[in-house]
Short mmCIF file of C-alpha atoms in Angstrom, two decimals:
data_model
loop_
_atom_site.label_atom_id
_atom_site.label_comp_id
_atom_site.label_asym_id
_atom_site.label_seq_id
_atom_site.Cartn_x
_atom_site.Cartn_y
_atom_site.Cartn_z
CA UNK Z 1 113.30 92.76 119.11
CA UNK Z 2 114.20 93.57 122.71
CA UNK Z 3 115.94 96.80 123.59
CA UNK Z 4 117.78 96.47 126.94
CA UNK Z 5 117.73 100.26 127.45
CA UNK Z 6 114.01 100.54 126.85
CA UNK Z 7 111.89 102.15 129.56
CA UNK Z 8 108.29 102.89 128.61
CA UNK Z 9 107.04 106.49 128.61
CA UNK Z 10 103.42 107.64 128.81
CA UNK Z 11 103.25 107.65 125.01
CA UNK Z 12 104.50 104.07 124.99
CA UNK Z 13 101.90 103.15 127.58
CA UNK Z 14 99.21 104.61 125.33
CA UNK Z 15 100.59 102.61 122.38
CA UNK Z 16 100.53 99.49 124.54
CA UNK Z 17 96.90 100.13 125.51
CA UNK Z 18 95.90 100.73 121.89
CA UNK Z 19 97.71 97.61 120.71
CA UNK Z 20 95.83 95.53 123.27
CA UNK Z 21 92.56 96.94 121.92
CA UNK Z 22 93.65 96.35 118.31
CA UNK Z 23 94.36 92.73 119.24
CA UNK Z 24 90.70 92.48 120.32
CA UNK Z 25 89.59 93.79 116.90
CA UNK Z 26 88.86 97.38 117.97
CA UNK Z 27 88.80 99.45 114.76
CA UNK Z 28 88.68 102.76 116.64
CA UNK Z 29 91.92 101.89 118.45
CA UNK Z 30 93.49 100.95 115.12
CA UNK Z 31 92.46 104.33 113.70
CA UNK Z 32 94.02 106.14 116.67
CA UNK Z 33 97.20 104.10 116.36
CA UNK Z 34 97.48 104.84 112.64
CA UNK Z 35 96.83 108.56 113.22
CA UNK Z 36 99.59 108.65 115.83
CA UNK Z 37 102.26 106.88 113.82
CA UNK Z 38 101.58 107.11 110.09
CA UNK Z 39 103.06 110.60 109.42
CA UNK Z 40 106.58 109.64 110.55
CA UNK Z 41 106.30 106.22 108.96
CA UNK Z 42 105.26 107.64 105.58
CA UNK Z 43 107.99 110.30 105.90
CA UNK Z 44 110.64 107.66 106.50
CA UNK Z 45 109.35 105.40 103.73
CA UNK Z 46 109.15 108.28 101.26
CA UNK Z 47 112.78 109.14 101.94
CA UNK Z 48 113.66 105.45 101.45
CA UNK Z 49 111.75 104.70 98.25
CA UNK Z 50 111.47 108.18 96.75
CA UNK Z 51 107.78 107.88 95.89
CA UNK Z 52 104.80 109.09 97.90
CA UNK Z 53 102.48 106.43 96.44
CA UNK Z 54 104.85 103.55 97.16
CA UNK Z 55 105.53 104.96 100.63
CA UNK Z 56 101.79 105.01 101.40
CA UNK Z 57 101.33 101.47 100.05
CA UNK Z 58 104.21 100.20 102.18
CA UNK Z 59 102.93 102.07 105.26
CA UNK Z 60 99.52 100.46 104.71
CA UNK Z 61 101.18 97.05 104.60
CA UNK Z 62 103.07 97.86 107.81
CA UNK Z 63 99.81 98.59 109.66
CA UNK Z 64 98.12 95.47 108.27
CA UNK Z 65 101.04 93.41 109.56
CA UNK Z 66 100.88 95.17 112.93
CA UNK Z 67 97.15 94.37 113.13
CA UNK Z 68 97.88 90.72 112.32
CA UNK Z 69 100.61 90.50 114.95
CA UNK Z 70 98.83 92.62 117.60
CA UNK Z 71 97.89 89.65 119.78
CA UNK Z 72 101.47 88.35 119.74
CA UNK Z 73 103.18 91.75 120.22
CA UNK Z 74 105.21 92.15 123.39
CA UNK Z 75 106.21 95.71 124.35
CA UNK Z 76 109.96 95.05 124.56
CA UNK Z 77 110.74 98.13 122.48
CA UNK Z 78 108.90 101.26 121.37
CA UNK Z 79 106.04 100.64 118.96
CA UNK Z 80 107.56 103.23 116.61
CA UNK Z 81 110.77 101.16 116.50
CA UNK Z 82 108.73 98.05 115.77
CA UNK Z 83 106.95 99.88 112.93
CA UNK Z 84 110.26 101.05 111.46
CA UNK Z 85 111.60 97.49 111.75
CA UNK Z 86 108.67 96.15 109.68
CA UNK Z 87 108.98 99.06 107.25
CA UNK Z 88 112.71 98.41 106.80
CA UNK Z 89 112.01 94.75 105.95
CA UNK Z 90 109.39 95.84 103.41
CA UNK Z 91 111.87 98.29 101.88
CA UNK Z 92 114.41 95.46 101.58
CA UNK Z 93 111.79 93.35 99.78
CA UNK Z 94 110.84 96.27 97.56
CA UNK Z 95 114.46 96.81 96.60
CA UNK Z 96 114.93 93.17 95.81
CA UNK Z 97 111.82 93.33 93.62
CA UNK Z 98 112.78 96.34 91.55
CA UNK Z 99 115.46 98.95 91.19
CA UNK Z 100 114.83 102.30 92.80
CA UNK Z 101 113.55 105.15 90.66
CA UNK Z 102 113.83 108.33 92.72
CA UNK Z 103 111.21 110.96 92.10
CA UNK Z 104 111.60 114.62 92.86
CA UNK Z 105 109.25 116.06 95.44
CA UNK Z 106 109.64 119.45 93.86
CA UNK Z 107 106.65 120.16 91.69
CA UNK Z 108 107.79 123.36 90.01
CA UNK Z 109 111.10 125.09 89.49
CA UNK Z 110 111.25 128.92 89.48
CA UNK Z 111 111.88 130.73 86.23
CA UNK Z 112 115.47 131.97 85.79
CA UNK Z 113 115.80 135.73 86.11
CA UNK Z 114 116.11 137.98 89.12
CA UNK Z 115 118.34 137.33 92.13
CA UNK Z 116 115.63 135.83 94.33
CA UNK Z 117 114.85 133.31 91.61
CA UNK Z 118 118.56 132.62 91.19
CA UNK Z 119 118.86 131.94 94.90
CA UNK Z 120 115.70 129.76 94.79
CA UNK Z 121 117.18 127.85 91.85
CA UNK Z 122 120.31 127.14 93.89
CA UNK Z 123 118.20 125.86 96.76
CA UNK Z 124 116.28 123.61 94.37
CA UNK Z 125 119.54 122.31 92.90
CA UNK Z 126 120.91 121.61 96.37
CA UNK Z 127 117.71 119.81 97.35
CA UNK Z 128 117.88 117.66 94.22
CA UNK Z 129 121.56 116.93 94.88
CA UNK Z 130 120.68 115.80 98.40
CA UNK Z 131 117.93 113.52 97.05
CA UNK Z 132 120.28 112.03 94.48
CA UNK Z 133 123.14 111.63 96.99
CA UNK Z 134 120.98 109.96 99.64
CA UNK Z 135 119.47 107.78 96.91
CA UNK Z 136 122.92 106.63 95.82
CA UNK Z 137 123.87 105.36 99.28
CA UNK Z 138 123.87 101.60 99.87
CA UNK Z 139 120.65 100.50 101.56
CA UNK Z 140 122.01 99.93 105.08
CA UNK Z 141 123.87 103.25 105.07
CA UNK Z 142 120.83 105.13 103.81
CA UNK Z 143 118.46 103.55 106.31
CA UNK Z 144 120.86 104.20 109.19
CA UNK Z 145 121.44 107.86 108.29
CA UNK Z 146 117.71 108.43 107.67
CA UNK Z 147 116.77 106.96 111.04
CA UNK Z 148 119.46 109.00 112.78
CA UNK Z 149 119.09 112.36 111.04
CA UNK Z 150 115.50 112.33 109.80
CA UNK Z 151 113.78 110.34 112.56
CA UNK Z 152 116.08 111.43 115.45
CA UNK Z 153 116.43 107.86 116.62
CA UNK Z 154 119.29 106.93 118.97
CA UNK Z 155 121.85 104.35 117.84
CA UNK Z 156 120.37 101.66 120.10
CA UNK Z 157 116.91 102.00 118.59
CA UNK Z 158 118.31 102.04 115.06
CA UNK Z 159 120.15 98.81 115.89
CA UNK Z 160 116.90 97.24 117.12
CA UNK Z 161 114.95 98.44 114.08
CA UNK Z 162 117.62 97.19 111.66
CA UNK Z 163 118.27 94.03 113.68
CA UNK Z 164 122.00 94.72 113.68
CA UNK Z 165 124.70 95.44 116.28
CA UNK Z 166 125.17 99.07 117.37
CA UNK Z 167 128.75 98.92 116.08
CA UNK Z 168 127.48 98.11 112.57
CA UNK Z 169 125.03 101.01 112.75
CA UNK Z 170 127.85 103.40 113.71
CA UNK Z 171 129.98 102.11 110.84
CA UNK Z 172 127.14 102.54 108.32
CA UNK Z 173 126.49 106.09 109.50
CA UNK Z 174 130.18 107.01 109.32
CA UNK Z 175 130.43 105.61 105.79
CA UNK Z 176 127.21 107.34 104.78
CA UNK Z 177 128.56 110.72 105.93
CA UNK Z 178 131.84 110.15 104.09
CA UNK Z 179 130.01 109.14 100.92
CA UNK Z 180 127.64 112.11 101.14
CA UNK Z 181 130.61 114.49 101.45
CA UNK Z 182 132.07 112.94 98.28
CA UNK Z 183 128.82 113.12 96.38
CA UNK Z 184 128.11 116.72 97.47
CA UNK Z 185 131.65 118.04 97.12
CA UNK Z 186 130.52 120.39 94.34
CA UNK Z 187 128.29 122.19 96.84
CA UNK Z 188 130.64 122.15 99.83
CA UNK Z 189 134.28 123.16 100.31
CA UNK Z 190 136.72 120.28 100.40
CA UNK Z 191 137.82 119.42 103.89
CA UNK M 1 126.99 127.93 92.49
CA UNK M 2 127.88 129.15 95.91
CA UNK M 3 130.14 126.96 98.02
CA UNK M 4 129.08 125.96 101.53
CA UNK M 5 131.27 125.06 104.44
CA UNK M 6 131.65 121.30 105.04
CA UNK M 7 130.41 121.82 108.57
CA UNK M 8 127.14 123.03 107.02
CA UNK M 9 126.64 119.68 105.31
CA UNK M 10 125.40 118.05 108.50
CA UNK M 11 123.04 120.94 109.21
CA UNK M 12 121.81 121.09 105.60
CA UNK M 13 121.30 117.33 105.53
CA UNK M 14 119.31 117.50 108.77
CA UNK M 15 117.23 120.39 107.36
CA UNK M 16 116.68 118.61 104.05
CA UNK M 17 115.70 115.27 105.57
CA UNK M 18 113.83 116.91 108.45
CA UNK M 19 111.43 118.50 105.98
CA UNK M 20 110.02 115.10 105.08
CA UNK M 21 110.26 113.74 108.63
CA UNK M 22 106.53 113.70 109.01
CA UNK M 23 104.12 113.32 106.07
CA UNK M 24 100.50 113.29 107.19
CA UNK M 25 98.08 111.74 104.70
CA UNK M 26 94.43 112.67 105.11
CA UNK M 27 92.07 109.70 105.40
CA UNK M 28 94.96 107.28 105.77
CA UNK M 29 93.55 105.67 108.94
CA UNK M 30 90.25 104.98 107.16
CA UNK M 31 92.12 103.35 104.28
CA UNK M 32 94.02 101.15 106.72
CA UNK M 33 90.81 100.08 108.47
CA UNK M 34 89.20 99.24 105.11
CA UNK M 35 92.29 97.23 104.12
CA UNK M 36 92.16 95.38 107.44
CA UNK M 37 88.46 94.56 106.90
CA UNK M 38 89.25 93.24 103.42
CA UNK M 39 92.06 91.15 104.91
CA UNK M 40 89.67 89.73 107.55
CA UNK M 41 87.13 88.83 104.83
CA UNK M 42 89.81 87.10 102.78
CA UNK M 43 90.88 85.13 105.86
CA UNK M 44 87.30 84.03 106.59
CA UNK M 45 86.79 82.89 102.98
CA UNK M 46 90.13 81.09 103.02
CA UNK M 47 89.39 79.29 106.28
CA UNK M 48 85.82 78.36 105.36
CA UNK M 49 87.01 76.99 102.03
CA UNK M 50 89.73 75.01 103.80
CA UNK M 51 87.25 73.74 106.41
CA UNK M 52 84.80 72.64 103.68
CA UNK M 53 87.55 70.76 101.85
CA UNK M 54 88.66 69.07 105.06
CA UNK M 55 85.08 68.08 105.91
CA UNK M 56 84.62 66.60 102.43
CA UNK M 57 87.84 64.62 102.81
CA UNK M 58 86.72 63.39 106.24
CA UNK M 59 83.33 62.23 104.98
CA UNK M 60 84.95 60.49 102.01
CA UNK M 61 87.40 58.72 104.32
CA UNK M 62 84.64 57.62 106.69
CA UNK M 63 82.50 56.30 103.84
CA UNK M 64 85.46 54.45 102.39
CA UNK M 65 86.39 52.86 105.70
CA UNK M 66 82.89 51.97 106.91
CA UNK M 67 81.07 48.81 105.51
CA UNK M 68 79.96 48.20 101.93
CA UNK M 69 80.00 51.15 99.71
CA UNK M 70 77.09 52.35 97.65
CA UNK M 71 78.72 50.87 94.60
CA UNK M 72 78.98 47.43 96.15
CA UNK M 73 75.33 47.67 97.24
CA UNK M 74 74.39 48.46 93.65
CA UNK M 75 76.39 45.46 92.45
CA UNK M 76 74.68 43.21 94.99
CA UNK M 77 71.26 44.47 93.92
CA UNK M 78 72.09 43.98 90.28
CA UNK M 79 73.28 40.40 90.92
CA UNK M 80 70.08 39.68 92.81
CA UNK M 81 68.01 41.08 89.97
CA UNK M 82 70.04 39.05 87.49
CA UNK M 83 69.52 35.82 89.48
CA UNK M 84 65.80 36.61 89.71
CA UNK M 85 65.60 37.10 85.95
CA UNK M 86 67.44 33.82 85.44
CA UNK M 87 65.02 31.96 87.65
CA UNK M 88 62.09 33.47 85.79
CA UNK M 89 63.65 32.41 82.51
CA UNK M 90 64.26 28.94 83.84
CA UNK M 91 60.65 28.73 84.91
CA UNK M 92 59.57 29.71 81.43
CA UNK M 93 61.96 27.22 79.83
CA UNK M 94 60.72 24.50 82.18
CA UNK M 95 57.19 25.19 81.08
CA UNK M 96 58.34 24.93 77.49
CA UNK M 97 59.91 21.56 78.26
CA UNK M 98 56.63 20.41 79.63
CA UNK M 99 54.91 21.56 76.49
CA UNK M 100 57.43 19.77 74.33
CA UNK M 101 56.72 16.56 76.19
CA UNK M 102 53.08 17.03 75.45
CA UNK M 103 53.66 17.95 71.85
CA UNK M 104 53.91 14.36 70.40
CA UNK M 105 50.61 13.46 72.02
CA UNK M 106 49.01 16.58 70.84
CA UNK M 107 50.37 16.16 67.30
CA UNK M 108 48.91 12.66 66.90
CA UNK M 109 45.81 12.51 64.66
CA UNK M 110 42.59 11.69 66.30
CA UNK M 111 40.92 8.33 65.66
CA UNK M 112 38.30 9.95 63.45
CA UNK M 113 40.95 11.54 61.28
CA UNK M 114 42.77 8.23 60.91
CA UNK M 115 39.58 6.45 59.83
CA UNK M 116 38.82 9.14 57.32
CA UNK M 117 42.32 9.08 55.93
CA UNK M 118 42.32 5.24 55.68
CA UNK M 119 39.00 5.01 53.97
CA UNK M 120 39.80 8.00 51.77
CA UNK M 121 36.56 9.54 52.57
#
């Protein structure tokens, strides 16, 4: 999992220090590490699997695996990339185990009526269309577009996390954008 | 439904996905630490069980490879006991033989009895 362009920042140095402590069985360091990284990890996993509960379970498994591998971990890439790499593998396993059942994160829809509600309804519809469209993408395309757009990861890091060449990542992202335009053509003007 | 410009798709997608970029879960770190403790406990139980099994196998192998087993010792003891019982029986039988040799002498009537019987007294 080496990234040739990787140069550690102060945040990475802190991750490295915490990982060394975790390897020695320091629970406080593990807590700090989890607090630093779990929000983005759960966010990514929720977008992947569509369920908050499953996302939390998978994130938990990611941190247990990190704890197990802490003594063997070498800081050749960002810890966040390493976490996403493990999470991606777990998502692959989860998908092999069962078919995806996307769940809406929207708890309540506004009542139809006045213009503000009409506008809110359109926003809700668009949000649901996005969820459905992203959910319909093939796994590699979805992961690649999520890591690029949602997690702001550069292509190189996505390639490391997905254990694939950068060229493949670029292809998946291009195809994902094309597919999303097709799926959301009702909401957007045809090009 | 209002139509958006295709160029907005990228921006809308970024906005939509960006909303769930970071999902903080309260108490999540504590749950992870608890799960890690449970994992450690499971590992300890697994290793101690494995170590116990290996030790039992080792002892069994050593007992099997070293000298007479308990079973063979039992067999030897039993054979000794059996031979001892046989010798005791033989001794008894020998005594009986001696008695049988004496029996004809002992069964003979005494001289007084013979005289009485002859004279029909």
